[in-house]
Short mmCIF file of C-alpha atoms and ligand atoms in Angstrom, two decimals:
data_model
loop_
_atom_site.label_atom_id
_atom_site.label_comp_id
_atom_site.label_asym_id
_atom_site.label_seq_id
_atom_site.Cartn_x
_atom_site.Cartn_y
_atom_site.Cartn_z
CA MET A 571 -27.99 -67.80 55.59
CA LYS A 572 -29.65 -64.38 55.88
CA ILE A 573 -27.68 -61.94 58.02
CA LEU A 574 -28.81 -58.64 59.49
CA VAL A 575 -26.06 -56.02 59.79
CA ILE A 576 -26.60 -53.22 62.32
CA ASN A 577 -24.68 -49.95 62.64
CA ALA A 578 -26.05 -48.11 65.66
CA GLY A 579 -25.16 -44.47 66.32
CA SER A 580 -26.18 -42.30 69.25
CA SER A 581 -29.48 -41.23 67.66
CA SER A 582 -29.51 -43.30 64.46
CA LEU A 583 -29.44 -46.95 63.42
CA LYS A 584 -28.59 -48.21 59.94
CA TYR A 585 -29.26 -51.76 58.79
CA GLN A 586 -28.86 -54.10 55.82
CA VAL A 587 -29.98 -57.68 55.26
CA PHE A 588 -27.65 -59.91 53.23
CA ASP A 589 -28.44 -63.22 51.58
CA MET A 590 -25.01 -64.74 52.16
CA ASP A 591 -25.65 -67.65 49.76
CA HIS A 592 -25.12 -65.09 46.99
CA GLU A 593 -23.64 -62.17 48.98
CA THR A 594 -26.51 -59.98 47.81
CA VAL A 595 -28.22 -57.16 49.70
CA LEU A 596 -31.96 -57.82 50.13
CA CYS A 597 -32.80 -54.49 51.72
CA LYS A 598 -31.32 -51.62 53.66
CA GLY A 599 -32.52 -48.69 55.68
CA GLY A 600 -32.06 -46.42 58.62
CA CYS A 601 -33.79 -45.01 61.69
CA GLU A 602 -33.21 -41.33 62.42
CA ARG A 603 -33.83 -39.15 65.45
CA ILE A 604 -34.01 -42.02 67.96
CA GLY A 605 -34.96 -40.53 71.34
CA ILE A 606 -35.79 -37.17 69.68
CA PRO A 607 -39.27 -36.00 68.55
CA ASP A 608 -40.29 -36.73 64.92
CA SER A 609 -38.27 -39.94 64.56
CA PHE A 610 -38.68 -41.88 61.33
CA MET A 611 -37.29 -44.84 59.43
CA THR A 612 -36.62 -45.28 55.72
CA HIS A 613 -36.64 -48.82 54.33
CA LYS A 614 -35.41 -49.64 50.80
CA HIS A 615 -36.03 -52.97 49.11
CA ALA A 616 -33.34 -54.21 46.69
CA ASP A 617 -35.89 -53.92 43.85
CA GLY A 618 -35.91 -50.15 44.33
CA ARG A 619 -39.17 -49.76 46.26
CA LYS A 620 -39.06 -47.57 49.35
CA LYS A 621 -41.25 -47.04 52.39
CA GLU A 622 -41.05 -44.45 55.12
CA TYR A 623 -42.23 -45.30 58.64
CA LYS A 624 -43.09 -42.22 60.68
CA GLN A 625 -43.15 -43.60 64.18
CA ASP A 626 -41.95 -42.51 67.57
CA MET A 627 -38.75 -44.31 68.65
CA LYS A 628 -37.89 -43.48 72.24
CA ASP A 629 -34.84 -45.80 72.31
CA HIS A 630 -32.84 -48.34 70.29
CA GLY A 631 -35.24 -51.09 71.39
CA ASP A 632 -38.08 -49.27 69.63
CA ALA A 633 -35.85 -48.80 66.58
CA ILE A 634 -34.99 -52.51 66.38
CA ARG A 635 -38.67 -53.44 66.71
CA LEU A 636 -39.51 -51.09 63.85
CA VAL A 637 -36.72 -52.62 61.74
CA PHE A 638 -38.24 -56.07 62.40
CA GLN A 639 -41.65 -54.72 61.40
CA ALA A 640 -40.21 -53.52 58.07
CA LEU A 641 -38.27 -56.74 57.43
CA THR A 642 -41.50 -58.78 57.85
CA ASP A 643 -43.80 -56.20 56.21
CA PRO A 644 -45.97 -58.19 53.70
CA GLU A 645 -45.78 -55.25 51.29
CA ILE A 646 -42.03 -54.52 51.22
CA GLY A 647 -40.33 -56.93 53.66
CA VAL A 648 -37.73 -59.61 52.86
CA VAL A 649 -38.67 -62.43 55.29
CA LYS A 650 -41.94 -63.99 56.47
CA HIS A 651 -40.71 -64.53 60.03
CA MET A 652 -37.72 -63.12 61.85
CA ASP A 653 -36.45 -66.65 62.53
CA GLU A 654 -35.28 -66.67 58.88
CA ILE A 655 -32.49 -64.30 60.02
CA GLY A 656 -29.65 -66.61 61.05
CA ALA A 657 -27.38 -64.08 62.78
CA VAL A 658 -26.79 -60.40 63.41
CA GLY A 659 -23.49 -58.57 62.83
CA HIS A 660 -22.92 -55.30 64.70
CA ARG A 661 -20.45 -52.59 63.85
CA VAL A 662 -18.76 -51.57 67.12
CA LEU A 663 -16.61 -48.44 67.13
CA HIS A 664 -14.00 -49.12 69.80
CA GLY A 665 -12.52 -52.43 70.83
CA GLY A 666 -9.52 -50.99 72.70
CA GLU A 667 -6.62 -53.46 72.91
CA LYS A 668 -8.90 -56.29 73.95
CA PHE A 669 -10.47 -57.07 70.58
CA THR A 670 -8.05 -57.88 67.77
CA ALA A 671 -10.72 -59.56 65.64
CA SER A 672 -14.47 -59.92 65.29
CA THR A 673 -16.12 -62.06 67.94
CA ILE A 674 -19.41 -63.72 68.89
CA VAL A 675 -21.10 -61.64 71.58
CA ASN A 676 -21.42 -63.05 75.10
CA GLU A 677 -21.50 -61.38 78.52
CA ALA A 678 -17.68 -61.04 78.64
CA VAL A 679 -17.63 -59.37 75.21
CA LYS A 680 -20.32 -56.91 76.27
CA GLU A 681 -18.29 -56.15 79.39
CA GLY A 682 -15.22 -55.58 77.19
CA ILE A 683 -17.15 -53.12 75.00
CA ARG A 684 -18.37 -51.40 78.20
CA GLU A 685 -14.81 -51.09 79.56
CA VAL A 686 -13.70 -48.95 76.62
CA ILE A 687 -16.72 -46.60 76.71
CA PRO A 688 -14.37 -43.80 77.90
CA LEU A 689 -12.54 -44.16 74.55
CA GLY A 690 -15.74 -44.15 72.46
CA PRO A 691 -18.22 -42.28 74.66
CA LEU A 692 -20.79 -41.57 71.94
CA HIS A 693 -20.64 -44.76 69.90
CA ASN A 694 -19.89 -47.68 72.22
CA PRO A 695 -23.00 -47.14 74.41
CA ALA A 696 -25.13 -46.96 71.24
CA ASN A 697 -23.49 -50.12 69.86
CA LEU A 698 -24.23 -51.92 73.14
CA LYS A 699 -27.84 -50.73 73.02
CA GLY A 700 -28.14 -52.14 69.50
CA ILE A 701 -26.75 -55.51 70.65
CA GLU A 702 -29.01 -55.66 73.72
CA ALA A 703 -32.10 -54.67 71.74
CA CYS A 704 -31.43 -57.53 69.29
CA GLU A 705 -30.77 -59.99 72.13
CA GLN A 706 -34.13 -59.14 73.63
CA ALA A 707 -36.05 -59.14 70.38
CA MET A 708 -34.49 -62.31 68.91
CA PRO A 709 -33.26 -64.47 71.82
CA GLY A 710 -30.95 -67.32 70.85
CA VAL A 711 -29.91 -65.77 67.52
CA PRO A 712 -26.10 -65.33 67.47
CA GLN A 713 -24.79 -61.76 67.56
CA VAL A 714 -21.32 -60.86 66.30
CA ALA A 715 -19.34 -57.71 67.11
CA VAL A 716 -17.06 -56.31 64.38
CA PHE A 717 -14.74 -53.60 65.66
CA ASP A 718 -13.59 -50.52 63.72
CA THR A 719 -10.29 -50.68 65.60
CA ALA A 720 -9.51 -54.42 65.30
CA PHE A 721 -7.66 -54.41 61.95
CA HIS A 722 -5.16 -51.86 63.29
CA GLN A 723 -4.16 -53.95 66.30
CA THR A 724 -1.21 -55.41 64.34
CA MET A 725 0.57 -52.01 64.38
CA PRO A 726 4.00 -52.15 66.00
CA ARG A 727 4.56 -50.25 69.24
CA ARG A 728 6.63 -47.57 67.51
CA ALA A 729 3.56 -46.68 65.44
CA TYR A 730 0.94 -46.72 68.16
CA MET A 731 2.74 -45.11 71.12
CA TYR A 732 2.37 -41.38 71.72
CA ALA A 733 5.43 -39.72 73.22
CA LEU A 734 3.67 -38.90 76.49
CA PRO A 735 4.36 -40.05 80.06
CA TYR A 736 4.29 -43.85 79.79
CA GLU A 737 1.73 -44.28 82.56
CA TYR A 738 -0.90 -42.55 80.39
CA TYR A 739 -0.70 -45.71 78.29
CA THR A 740 -0.64 -48.23 81.15
CA LYS A 741 -3.22 -46.44 83.33
CA TYR A 742 -5.49 -44.69 80.84
CA MET A 743 -5.17 -46.73 77.60
CA VAL A 744 -3.77 -43.67 75.73
CA ARG A 745 -2.33 -44.92 72.41
CA ARG A 746 -3.16 -44.88 68.69
CA TYR A 747 -6.00 -47.28 67.85
CA GLY A 748 -7.15 -46.21 64.38
CA PHE A 749 -10.63 -46.53 62.85
CA HIS A 750 -12.37 -47.51 59.57
CA GLY A 751 -10.67 -50.88 60.13
CA SER A 752 -13.22 -52.92 58.18
CA SER A 753 -12.84 -50.59 55.20
CA HIS A 754 -9.02 -50.63 55.19
CA ARG A 755 -9.08 -54.40 55.59
CA TYR A 756 -11.56 -54.88 52.75
CA VAL A 757 -9.91 -52.62 50.18
CA SER A 758 -6.35 -53.77 51.01
CA ALA A 759 -7.42 -57.42 50.58
CA GLU A 760 -9.19 -56.58 47.31
CA ALA A 761 -6.05 -54.74 46.13
CA ALA A 762 -3.89 -57.81 46.85
CA ARG A 763 -6.36 -59.98 44.93
CA LEU A 764 -6.56 -57.58 41.97
CA CYS A 765 -2.74 -57.31 41.83
CA GLY A 766 -2.34 -61.11 42.06
CA ARG A 767 -0.40 -60.72 45.35
CA GLU A 768 -2.75 -62.45 47.85
CA GLY A 769 -0.79 -63.91 50.76
CA ASP A 770 2.44 -62.14 49.71
CA PRO A 771 4.07 -60.83 52.94
CA GLU A 772 5.91 -58.15 50.92
CA PHE A 773 2.86 -56.61 49.23
CA LYS A 774 2.72 -52.99 50.39
CA VAL A 775 -0.46 -50.91 50.08
CA VAL A 776 -1.44 -47.43 51.20
CA THR A 777 -5.22 -47.29 51.62
CA CYS A 778 -6.85 -43.84 51.51
CA HIS A 779 -10.36 -43.88 53.00
CA LEU A 780 -11.61 -40.40 52.08
CA GLY A 781 -15.14 -39.68 53.21
CA ASN A 782 -16.79 -37.36 55.66
CA GLY A 783 -14.27 -38.90 58.06
CA SER A 784 -10.94 -39.71 56.42
CA SER A 785 -8.11 -42.03 57.39
CA PHE A 786 -5.06 -43.63 55.80
CA ALA A 787 -3.45 -46.99 56.52
CA ALA A 788 -0.14 -48.63 55.63
CA VAL A 789 -0.82 -52.31 55.05
CA LYS A 790 2.07 -54.74 54.52
CA GLY A 791 1.38 -58.39 53.76
CA GLY A 792 -2.28 -57.89 54.72
CA LYS A 793 -1.40 -56.47 58.14
CA CYS A 794 -1.81 -52.86 59.23
CA VAL A 795 1.53 -51.32 60.21
CA ASP A 796 0.36 -47.72 60.65
CA THR A 797 -2.78 -45.61 60.42
CA SER A 798 -3.62 -41.93 60.68
CA MET A 799 -6.50 -41.80 63.17
CA GLY A 800 -5.53 -42.01 66.82
CA ILE A 801 -7.09 -42.72 70.20
CA THR A 802 -10.18 -41.11 68.63
CA PRO A 803 -11.14 -40.41 64.99
CA LEU A 804 -10.00 -36.77 65.40
CA GLU A 805 -6.36 -37.32 64.46
CA GLY A 806 -4.84 -37.42 60.97
CA ILE A 807 -5.80 -35.57 57.80
CA PRO A 808 -8.35 -32.70 58.10
CA MET A 809 -11.86 -34.02 57.43
CA GLY A 810 -15.39 -32.75 56.71
CA THR A 811 -15.74 -31.06 60.10
CA ARG A 812 -12.77 -32.46 62.09
CA SER A 813 -9.49 -30.59 62.34
CA GLY A 814 -7.23 -33.64 62.03
CA SER A 815 -3.75 -33.28 63.57
CA ILE A 816 -2.86 -29.83 64.89
CA ASP A 817 -0.30 -28.40 67.29
CA PRO A 818 -1.80 -29.30 70.70
CA ALA A 819 -0.63 -25.94 72.12
CA ILE A 820 -3.34 -24.28 69.99
CA LEU A 821 -5.95 -25.50 72.48
CA GLU A 822 -4.65 -23.50 75.47
CA TYR A 823 -3.94 -20.47 73.29
CA VAL A 824 -7.43 -20.31 71.72
CA MET A 825 -9.18 -21.19 74.99
CA ASP A 826 -7.39 -18.25 76.66
CA LYS A 827 -8.38 -15.95 73.81
CA THR A 828 -12.03 -17.01 73.56
CA GLY A 829 -12.92 -18.17 77.08
CA MET A 830 -14.08 -21.55 75.75
CA ASP A 831 -13.81 -24.51 78.11
CA ILE A 832 -12.26 -27.80 77.01
CA HIS A 833 -15.62 -29.32 76.00
CA GLU A 834 -16.46 -26.36 73.78
CA MET A 835 -12.96 -26.45 72.30
CA THR A 836 -13.20 -30.19 71.56
CA ASN A 837 -16.59 -29.61 69.98
CA VAL A 838 -15.02 -27.01 67.66
CA LEU A 839 -12.27 -29.48 66.71
CA ASN A 840 -14.82 -32.21 65.93
CA LYS A 841 -17.74 -30.29 64.46
CA LYS A 842 -16.64 -26.86 63.23
CA SER A 843 -13.18 -27.39 61.79
CA GLY A 844 -11.80 -29.28 58.79
CA MET A 845 -13.29 -28.41 55.39
CA LEU A 846 -16.21 -26.59 57.02
CA GLY A 847 -13.97 -24.45 59.21
CA LEU A 848 -11.55 -23.58 56.43
CA SER A 849 -14.12 -22.86 53.73
CA GLY A 850 -16.85 -21.34 55.92
CA VAL A 851 -19.21 -22.90 53.37
CA SER A 852 -19.62 -26.65 53.78
CA SER A 853 -18.09 -29.93 54.91
CA ASP A 854 -19.19 -31.57 51.66
CA PHE A 855 -16.57 -31.91 48.93
CA ARG A 856 -19.20 -31.39 46.21
CA ASP A 857 -20.04 -27.96 47.63
CA LEU A 858 -16.34 -27.11 47.88
CA GLU A 859 -15.76 -28.08 44.26
CA LYS A 860 -18.69 -25.92 43.16
CA GLY A 861 -17.39 -23.03 45.29
CA MET A 862 -13.91 -23.45 43.86
CA GLU A 863 -15.26 -23.41 40.29
CA GLU A 864 -17.17 -20.22 41.11
CA GLY A 865 -13.95 -18.58 42.32
CA ASP A 866 -14.37 -18.97 46.09
CA ASP A 867 -10.77 -18.87 47.31
CA ARG A 868 -11.48 -20.43 50.72
CA CYS A 869 -13.16 -23.45 49.10
CA ALA A 870 -10.07 -23.85 46.92
CA MET A 871 -7.83 -23.48 49.98
CA ALA A 872 -9.76 -26.15 51.94
CA ARG A 873 -9.37 -28.67 49.12
CA GLY A 874 -5.73 -27.65 48.74
CA VAL A 875 -5.00 -28.32 52.42
CA PHE A 876 -6.78 -31.69 52.20
CA VAL A 877 -4.88 -32.99 49.15
CA TYR A 878 -1.53 -31.71 50.47
CA GLN A 879 -1.91 -33.43 53.84
CA GLY A 880 -3.06 -36.60 52.09
CA ARG A 881 -0.08 -36.56 49.72
CA LYS A 882 2.32 -36.30 52.68
CA LEU A 883 0.65 -39.29 54.35
CA ILE A 884 0.90 -41.46 51.23
CA ALA A 885 4.61 -40.69 50.95
CA SER A 886 5.29 -41.17 54.66
CA TYR A 887 3.54 -44.55 54.66
CA ALA A 888 5.65 -45.66 51.71
CA ALA A 889 8.66 -44.73 53.86
CA ALA A 890 7.18 -46.61 56.84
CA MET A 891 6.92 -49.79 54.73
CA GLY A 892 10.18 -49.39 52.83
CA GLY A 893 8.28 -49.04 49.55
CA VAL A 894 4.82 -49.14 48.05
CA ASP A 895 3.24 -51.39 45.40
CA CYS A 896 -0.28 -50.01 45.39
CA VAL A 897 -2.31 -46.97 46.48
CA VAL A 898 -6.07 -47.40 46.92
CA PHE A 899 -8.72 -44.68 47.02
CA THR A 900 -12.08 -45.44 48.60
CA ALA A 901 -15.19 -44.01 50.40
CA GLY A 902 -17.43 -41.08 49.39
CA VAL A 903 -14.71 -38.66 48.29
CA GLY A 904 -12.18 -41.30 47.18
CA GLU A 905 -14.78 -43.02 44.99
CA ASN A 906 -16.32 -39.90 43.46
CA ASP A 907 -13.93 -36.97 43.43
CA GLY A 908 -11.43 -37.41 40.61
CA ASP A 909 -9.92 -33.97 41.21
CA VAL A 910 -8.99 -34.87 44.81
CA ARG A 911 -7.48 -38.19 43.68
CA GLN A 912 -5.49 -36.59 40.87
CA ARG A 913 -4.11 -33.77 43.02
CA MET A 914 -3.35 -35.99 46.00
CA VAL A 915 -0.77 -37.94 44.01
CA GLU A 916 0.63 -34.89 42.19
CA GLY A 917 4.38 -34.69 42.70
CA LEU A 918 4.67 -38.33 43.75
CA GLU A 919 5.88 -39.40 40.28
CA PHE A 920 9.40 -39.69 41.77
CA MET A 921 8.04 -42.62 43.81
CA GLY A 922 6.41 -44.21 40.77
CA ILE A 923 2.93 -42.99 41.80
CA SER A 924 0.77 -41.24 39.22
CA ILE A 925 -2.76 -41.20 37.78
CA ASP A 926 -3.79 -41.22 34.12
CA PRO A 927 -6.37 -38.37 33.78
CA GLU A 928 -8.49 -40.36 31.33
CA ARG A 929 -8.60 -43.46 33.51
CA ASN A 930 -9.41 -41.20 36.46
CA ASN A 931 -12.68 -40.16 34.85
CA VAL A 932 -14.57 -42.88 36.69
CA ARG A 933 -16.97 -43.23 39.60
CA GLY A 934 -18.18 -45.89 42.01
CA LYS A 935 -16.65 -49.01 40.44
CA VAL A 936 -13.32 -50.82 40.69
CA ALA A 937 -10.82 -49.15 38.37
CA GLU A 938 -7.10 -48.99 37.71
CA LEU A 939 -6.14 -45.30 37.61
CA SER A 940 -2.37 -45.53 37.12
CA PRO A 941 -0.96 -45.52 33.58
CA GLU A 942 -0.36 -48.85 31.83
CA GLY A 943 2.80 -50.51 33.16
CA ALA A 944 3.21 -48.13 36.13
CA ARG A 945 5.54 -49.30 38.93
CA VAL A 946 2.88 -48.52 41.56
CA LYS A 947 -0.74 -49.43 40.82
CA VAL A 948 -3.24 -46.77 41.83
CA LEU A 949 -6.68 -48.29 42.25
CA MET A 950 -10.15 -47.08 43.08
CA ILE A 951 -12.06 -49.72 45.02
CA PRO A 952 -15.54 -48.98 46.42
CA THR A 953 -15.52 -49.95 50.08
CA ASN A 954 -18.09 -52.28 51.60
CA GLU A 955 -17.90 -52.30 55.38
CA GLU A 956 -21.31 -53.96 55.71
CA LEU A 957 -20.19 -56.91 53.57
CA VAL A 958 -17.11 -57.34 55.78
CA ILE A 959 -19.39 -57.43 58.84
CA ALA A 960 -21.73 -59.95 57.18
CA ARG A 961 -18.81 -62.17 56.07
CA ASP A 962 -17.22 -62.17 59.54
CA THR A 963 -20.60 -62.93 61.11
CA LEU A 964 -21.21 -65.85 58.77
CA ALA A 965 -17.70 -67.26 59.30
CA LEU A 966 -17.87 -67.07 63.11
CA VAL A 967 -21.39 -68.46 63.35
CA THR A 968 -20.66 -71.30 60.93
CA ALA A 969 -17.47 -72.21 62.85
CA SER A 970 -19.33 -72.14 66.19
CA GLN A 971 -21.96 -74.55 64.88
CA LYS A 972 -19.42 -77.21 63.82
P1 LIG B 873 -18.70 -41.14 53.30
O1 LIG B 873 -18.37 -40.60 54.66
O2 LIG B 873 -17.75 -42.17 52.82
O3 LIG B 873 -20.16 -41.53 53.15
O4 LIG B 873 -18.51 -39.89 52.29
C1 LIG B 873 -19.39 -38.80 52.30
C2 LIG B 873 -18.73 -37.62 51.61
O5 LIG B 873 -18.33 -37.98 50.28
C3 LIG B 873 -19.65 -36.44 51.42
O6 LIG B 873 -19.67 -35.61 52.56
C4 LIG B 873 -19.02 -35.73 50.23
O7 LIG B 873 -18.05 -34.81 50.71
C5 LIG B 873 -18.32 -36.82 49.47
N1 LIG B 873 -18.96 -37.12 48.19
C6 LIG B 873 -20.03 -37.91 47.98
N2 LIG B 873 -20.37 -37.92 46.66
C7 LIG B 873 -19.49 -37.11 46.03
C8 LIG B 873 -19.30 -36.68 44.69
N3 LIG B 873 -20.10 -37.10 43.70
N4 LIG B 873 -18.27 -35.84 44.42
C9 LIG B 873 -17.46 -35.42 45.41
N5 LIG B 873 -17.59 -35.77 46.70
C10 LIG B 873 -18.58 -36.60 47.01
#
């Protein structure tokens, strides 16, 4: 079966088509500037050819129609007719407490996604638009929603409750949800397979998803028991432009000093903090590394804060699980930045965690980084959230047709 995977953002829409008979990617691409002047789409065929479509997209419906045009383009497309696409899998940011697993979309599911819009105000409406645009453009083709939060729903109450008045939880859904769930699920399952511990309820992994957004998860026996992002993706380790966890009293203090209102303050925490705020140079770890090499002390400081906070999370998650068998690095920074990986585990030798510098000289492919015979395996596993979405979509659609 051919499956279309859609990841809709507020003004963008990324897509991939999988041939699930071989789990290969046939093409991928993305629409940018949806609803903004000068929108365009880039389409890449698996054979390396590319085509850019400069076309006005006033909404996600226009974007989906342009995606269909590219998929059936005689020059660079991958199907003759859209009816060759058997199902569509959608990445949905927030599933609240309602969605503990991926699900076939129906009216009740759409209503459920709508109910938690207050928790994902930018993404959930875009995800719904993506689903509705596909429903209109390909009626009858099954749509599946795969939630970023679902994998973390196994966390125990002690891990997900904030110590706030209890009615904030019961009335306003305030609790830790966690994100990057498909990524943590994929790399923790791969780690269990690579370590020969599939199905072992005692296998304990700390997964470090380090990208532009970064999150950690403690996964025991294949189930998430804790994660670093919270009710929104702002909590946890500092990120590209997000502050991560800070003393909440800073908000009132800085707002008093600057005259910012709460929306401006939140915007600073999301868009102007993290690596960008600390370095004053960039949110991109490549730029920070270059800056550091050229003697820029603030670039060095930003990377230092990042690796230190990450190291504390790895150790605290080992404590949360009563031990650790494996640490996994993944995503843009985790897969490419050996210096971050090496320094993040520095000082954790007492827990059996270390990285062999020679083995660490690797990029973008599965690799064992820990020294031969180490008590804790440190692995680098490239993440593949789109494949998780395609696999879930295939499994649900196949089961529903039986
Ligand atoms: P992601 O959010 O997983 O796509 O990761 C994107 C981030 O990965 C970028 O903002 C960079 O900071 C980082 N990154 C990508 N490639 C490299 C690289 N070769 N070296 C260091 N960092 C990288």
